CSV table of C-alpha atoms in Angstrom, one decimal:
chain,number,residue,atom,x,y,z
A,1,MET,CA,0.1,0.1,0.0
A,2,ASP,CA,2.7,3.1,0.6
A,3,LYS,CA,4.5,1.8,-2.7
A,4,LYS,CA,2.8,4.3,-6.0
A,5,CYS,CA,0.8,2.6,-8.6
A,6,ALA,CA,0.1,3.4,-12.0
A,7,ILE,CA,-0.6,1.5,-14.9
A,8,VAL,CA,0.2,2.2,-18.0
A,9,THR,CA,-1.7,1.3,-21.3
A,10,GLY,CA,-0.2,-0.2,-25.1
A,11,ALA,CA,2.8,-0.6,-22.2
A,12,ALA,CA,4.3,-4.0,-23.9
A,13,ARG,CA,6.1,-2.2,-26.7
A,14,GLY,CA,7.0,1.6,-27.4
A,15,ILE,CA,7.1,4.6,-25.4
A,16,GLY,CA,5.0,2.8,-22.7
A,17,LEU,CA,7.5,0.1,-22.1
A,18,ALA,CA,9.7,2.6,-22.0
A,19,THR,CA,7.6,4.2,-19.6
A,20,THR,CA,6.6,1.6,-17.2
A,21,ASP,CA,10.9,0.6,-17.0
A,22,LEU,CA,11.8,4.5,-15.5
A,23,LEU,CA,8.6,3.8,-13.4
A,24,LEU,CA,9.9,0.9,-12.1
A,25,GLU,CA,13.5,2.2,-11.5
A,26,GLN,CA,11.3,4.6,-9.6
A,27,GLY,CA,10.3,3.3,-7.1
A,28,TRP,CA,6.4,2.5,-8.8
A,29,GLN,CA,4.7,-1.1,-9.1
A,30,VAL,CA,3.1,-0.6,-12.8
A,31,ALA,CA,-0.2,-2.0,-14.3
A,32,MET,CA,1.2,-3.1,-18.0
A,33,LEU,CA,-2.2,-3.5,-19.8
A,34,ASP,CA,-2.1,-4.6,-23.4
A,35,ARG,CA,-4.7,-6.4,-25.9
A,36,ASP,CA,-0.7,-8.7,-27.2
A,37,GLU,CA,-1.3,-11.5,-24.4
A,38,ASP,CA,1.8,-13.0,-26.2
A,39,ALA,CA,4.3,-9.6,-26.2
A,40,LEU,CA,2.8,-8.2,-22.6
A,41,LEU,CA,3.0,-11.9,-21.9
A,42,GLU,CA,6.5,-11.9,-22.5
A,43,GLN,CA,7.2,-8.7,-21.0
A,44,VAL,CA,6.2,-9.1,-17.9
A,45,SER,CA,8.3,-12.3,-17.4
A,46,LEU,CA,11.0,-9.7,-17.4
A,47,ARG,CA,10.1,-7.6,-15.2
A,48,ASP,CA,9.1,-7.8,-11.2
A,49,ASN,CA,6.3,-5.3,-9.4
A,50,VAL,CA,4.4,-5.1,-12.2
A,51,LEU,CA,0.7,-6.6,-13.1
A,52,PRO,CA,-0.1,-7.1,-16.3
A,53,LEU,CA,-3.7,-7.2,-18.3
A,54,VAL,CA,-4.8,-8.7,-21.1
A,55,ARG,CA,-7.0,-5.9,-21.7
A,56,ASP,CA,-8.6,-3.8,-24.5
A,57,VAL,CA,-9.0,-0.3,-24.0
A,58,SER,CA,-12.0,0.5,-26.1
A,59,ASN,CA,-14.1,-2.6,-24.5
A,60,PRO,CA,-15.3,-0.4,-21.3
A,61,GLN,CA,-16.0,-3.6,-19.2
A,62,ASP,CA,-12.4,-4.3,-20.0
A,63,VAL,CA,-11.6,-1.0,-18.6
A,64,GLY,CA,-14.1,-1.4,-16.1
A,65,ALA,CA,-12.2,-4.6,-15.0
A,66,MET,CA,-8.7,-3.3,-15.9
A,67,VAL,CA,-9.6,-0.8,-12.9
A,68,ARG,CA,-10.9,-3.2,-10.2
A,69,GLU,CA,-7.9,-5.5,-10.7
A,70,THR,CA,-5.3,-3.1,-10.2
A,71,VAL,CA,-6.6,-2.6,-6.8
A,72,THR,CA,-6.8,-6.0,-5.8
A,73,TRP,CA,-3.3,-6.2,-6.8
A,74,SER,CA,-2.1,-3.2,-5.4
A,75,GLY,CA,-4.6,-1.5,-3.0
A,76,ARG,CA,-4.0,2.4,-5.0
A,77,VAL,CA,-3.8,3.7,-8.4
A,78,ASP,CA,-2.1,7.1,-8.5
A,79,ALA,CA,-1.5,7.7,-12.2
A,80,LEU,CA,-3.3,6.8,-15.3
A,81,ILE,CA,-0.7,6.7,-18.9
A,82,ASN,CA,-3.5,6.6,-21.8
A,83,ASN,CA,-0.7,4.7,-24.1
A,84,ALA,CA,-2.9,3.1,-26.4
A,85,GLY,CA,-2.9,4.0,-29.4
A,86,VAL,CA,-3.0,2.5,-33.4
A,87,ALA,CA,-2.1,4.8,-36.3
A,88,GLU,CA,-3.5,4.1,-39.8
A,89,PHE,CA,-2.2,6.3,-42.1
A,90,GLY,CA,-3.4,7.1,-46.2
A,91,PRO,CA,-5.3,9.2,-48.2
A,92,VAL,CA,-8.1,11.2,-47.2
A,93,GLU,CA,-10.2,8.7,-49.7
A,94,MET,CA,-9.1,5.9,-48.4
A,95,CYS,CA,-10.3,6.2,-45.1
A,96,THR,CA,-13.7,4.4,-44.6
A,97,PHE,CA,-15.2,4.4,-42.0
A,98,GLU,CA,-14.9,1.6,-40.8
A,99,ILE,CA,-11.1,2.4,-40.0
A,100,TRP,CA,-12.1,5.1,-38.3
A,101,ARG,CA,-13.6,3.6,-36.0
A,102,ARG,CA,-10.7,1.3,-35.4
A,103,VAL,CA,-8.4,5.3,-35.2
A,104,MET,CA,-11.4,6.5,-32.6
A,105,GLU,CA,-12.0,3.6,-30.9
A,106,THR,CA,-9.1,3.7,-29.6
A,107,ASN,CA,-7.0,6.7,-29.8
A,108,LEU,CA,-9.8,8.7,-28.1
A,109,ASP,CA,-12.7,6.4,-26.8
A,110,GLY,CA,-10.0,4.7,-24.5
A,111,VAL,CA,-8.5,8.0,-23.0
A,112,PHE,CA,-11.7,8.5,-22.3
A,113,LEU,CA,-12.9,5.2,-20.6
A,114,CYS,CA,-10.1,5.2,-18.8
A,115,THR,CA,-9.6,8.5,-17.0
A,116,GLN,CA,-13.6,7.9,-16.5
A,117,ALA,CA,-12.8,4.4,-14.6
A,118,VAL,CA,-10.1,5.4,-12.5
A,119,THR,CA,-11.0,8.9,-11.5
A,120,PRO,CA,-12.6,7.6,-8.1
A,121,GLU,CA,-9.0,6.4,-7.6
A,122,LEU,CA,-7.5,8.7,-8.4
A,123,LYS,CA,-9.3,11.1,-6.6
A,124,LYS,CA,-8.3,9.1,-3.0
A,125,THR,CA,-4.6,10.1,-3.5
A,126,LYS,CA,-4.0,13.0,-6.3
A,127,GLY,CA,-3.0,11.8,-8.5
A,128,SER,CA,-2.5,12.3,-12.0
A,129,ILE,CA,-3.1,11.4,-15.8
A,130,VAL,CA,-1.0,11.8,-18.8
A,131,ASN,CA,-2.5,11.0,-22.1
A,132,ILE,CA,0.3,10.6,-25.4
A,133,ALA,CA,-0.6,12.7,-28.1
A,134,SER,CA,1.1,13.4,-31.0
A,135,ILE,CA,2.4,16.5,-33.3
A,136,SER,CA,-0.1,15.1,-35.3
A,137,GLY,CA,-2.1,16.0,-33.1
A,138,LEU,CA,-0.9,19.5,-33.3
A,139,ARG,CA,0.1,20.4,-36.9
A,140,ALA,CA,-1.5,18.6,-39.9
A,141,SER,CA,-0.4,16.2,-42.1
A,142,THR,CA,-1.3,14.5,-45.5
A,143,LEU,CA,-2.5,10.9,-44.7
A,144,ARG,CA,-3.7,10.5,-41.5
A,145,VAL,CA,-7.3,12.1,-41.0
A,146,ALA,CA,-8.2,10.2,-38.8
A,147,TYR,CA,-5.0,9.2,-36.9
A,148,GLY,CA,-4.4,13.3,-35.9
A,149,THR,CA,-7.8,14.7,-35.8
A,150,SER,CA,-8.2,11.2,-32.6
A,151,LYS,CA,-5.2,13.0,-31.3
A,152,ALA,CA,-6.2,16.2,-31.7
A,153,ALA,CA,-9.2,15.7,-30.4
A,154,VAL,CA,-6.9,13.0,-27.1
A,155,ILE,CA,-4.9,16.8,-26.5
A,156,GLN,CA,-8.6,19.2,-26.0
A,157,LEU,CA,-10.7,16.0,-24.0
A,158,THR,CA,-6.5,16.1,-21.6
A,159,LYS,CA,-7.8,19.7,-20.8
A,160,GLN,CA,-11.2,19.5,-20.6
A,161,HIS,CA,-10.9,16.9,-17.4
A,162,ALA,CA,-8.0,18.6,-16.2
A,163,ALA,CA,-10.6,22.0,-15.6
A,164,GLU,CA,-12.9,20.3,-14.0
A,165,LEU,CA,-10.9,17.8,-11.8
A,166,GLY,CA,-8.9,19.8,-10.7
A,167,GLU,CA,-10.5,20.1,-7.9
A,168,TYR,CA,-10.2,17.5,-6.6
A,169,GLY,CA,-6.2,17.1,-7.3
A,170,ILE,CA,-6.2,15.4,-9.8
A,171,ARG,CA,-3.4,16.3,-12.4
A,172,VAL,CA,-3.6,15.8,-16.1
A,173,ASN,CA,-1.2,16.9,-18.7
A,174,CYS,CA,-1.0,15.5,-22.5
A,175,VAL,CA,3.1,14.4,-24.1
A,176,ALA,CA,2.4,15.3,-27.8
A,177,PRO,CA,5.8,12.9,-29.4
A,178,GLY,CA,7.2,14.5,-33.0
A,179,PRO,CA,9.5,11.7,-34.7
A,180,VAL,CA,10.1,8.7,-32.8
A,181,LYS,CA,13.1,6.1,-33.2
A,182,THR,CA,11.2,2.5,-32.6
A,183,LYS,CA,11.3,0.2,-34.4
A,184,LEU,CA,8.6,0.7,-36.2
A,185,SER,CA,9.4,3.9,-37.6
A,186,MET,CA,12.3,2.3,-38.4
A,187,ALA,CA,10.2,0.0,-41.0
A,188,VAL,CA,8.3,1.9,-42.0
A,189,HIS,CA,10.2,5.1,-42.2
A,190,THR,CA,12.1,5.2,-45.8
A,191,PRO,CA,16.2,6.6,-45.8
A,192,GLU,CA,14.2,9.8,-47.7
A,193,ILE,CA,11.1,9.9,-45.6
A,194,ILE,CA,14.4,9.9,-42.5
A,195,GLN,CA,16.1,12.4,-44.1
A,196,ALA,CA,13.1,14.7,-44.6
A,197,TYR,CA,13.1,13.9,-40.6
A,198,HIS,CA,15.6,15.7,-40.0
A,199,ASP,CA,15.7,18.5,-41.9
A,200,SER,CA,12.5,19.6,-40.8
A,201,ILE,CA,13.8,19.0,-36.9
A,202,PRO,CA,15.5,21.5,-35.7
A,203,LEU,CA,17.5,18.8,-33.5
A,204,ASN,CA,18.2,17.3,-36.8
A,205,ARG,CA,17.5,13.6,-34.9
A,206,TYR,CA,14.4,11.2,-34.5
A,207,GLY,CA,13.7,10.9,-30.1
A,208,SER,CA,14.2,8.3,-28.8
A,209,GLU,CA,11.8,5.9,-25.9
A,210,ARG,CA,13.6,6.5,-23.2
A,211,GLU,CA,12.8,10.3,-24.4
A,212,LEU,CA,9.5,10.7,-24.0
A,213,ALA,CA,9.0,8.4,-21.0
A,214,GLU,CA,11.2,10.7,-19.2
A,215,VAL,CA,8.6,13.5,-19.3
A,216,ILE,CA,6.0,10.8,-18.7
A,217,VAL,CA,6.8,10.0,-15.8
A,218,PHE,CA,8.0,13.7,-14.7
A,219,LEU,CA,5.1,15.1,-15.5
A,220,ALA,CA,3.1,12.1,-13.7
A,221,SER,CA,5.5,12.4,-10.4
A,222,ASP,CA,4.8,14.9,-7.2
A,223,LYS,CA,8.0,16.7,-9.2
A,224,ALA,CA,5.1,18.7,-11.6
A,225,SER,CA,2.3,19.2,-8.8
A,226,TYR,CA,1.3,22.0,-9.6
A,227,VAL,CA,1.8,21.9,-13.7
A,228,SER,CA,-2.1,20.7,-14.8
A,229,GLY,CA,-3.7,21.0,-18.3
A,230,GLN,CA,-0.9,21.7,-20.4
A,231,VAL,CA,0.3,19.8,-23.4
A,232,VAL,CA,4.4,18.9,-24.0
A,233,ALA,CA,5.6,18.7,-27.8
A,234,VAL,CA,8.8,16.1,-27.4
A,235,ASP,CA,9.8,16.2,-30.8
A,236,GLY,CA,13.2,17.9,-30.6
A,237,GLY,CA,11.4,21.9,-32.2
A,238,PHE,CA,9.6,20.2,-35.3
A,239,ASP,CA,6.2,21.9,-34.0
A,240,SER,CA,8.1,25.6,-33.5
A,241,THR,CA,9.6,25.8,-36.9
A,242,GLY,CA,5.7,26.2,-38.2
A,243,VAL,CA,6.6,26.7,-42.3
A,244,GLY,CA,10.1,27.7,-41.9
A,245,LEU,CA,11.6,25.7,-44.5
A,246,PRO,CA,15.2,24.2,-43.7
A,247,ALA,CA,16.7,26.4,-46.7
A,248,LEU,CA,15.9,29.4,-45.2
A,249,ARG,CA,18.0,28.5,-41.9
A,250,VAL,CA,21.4,30.3,-42.0
């Protein structure tokens, strides 16, 4: 009961797994949720002080079970990291309603459902919520009409929840990752895409999963005790460049 507990969704890989590891390093317990059972159980087997939750954040019954199982295990919930997400890219005319709904169900509905379900426990601990959006929620782009819209909605939902839950001492913030070097991104980004991103990012590189985790864990922790309703773009300066062309830089 003395050790803080976080729920991390989409915890089997990528930013969710890196966040889990940093929380563990800092003495937290972590309930790791993912719908990919094999990947989740493999990672859980390598770690202590974790609880595997094979659940789907878009399913209200699964989300309710997530909270019950976590509280039974840890006795408390101090932070919720809404990281689970899906991405389906393609031209706008090829985005069927089925694709649109698949993206929205996980990326937006999942954040709403998890936040609503965990709020009663966070009231007890005066805990925190960190939502993971995307630079695509701040800047429009081709090929991601559903993804970008879902992440923009997550940013607004963050502010709505921060405004309403603050009176209970619950802080709600959002991290908007820019290009991040993951196994998936490196597999699908061509050398031309990588170079184009490098040219557009003032720091001239991709971020790492650990760099994202550092900001997420800070916002979830007491070190950010007076920070709420904020959107932090962890993007190497990508968002700050606006429409400036790399060729115009000195």
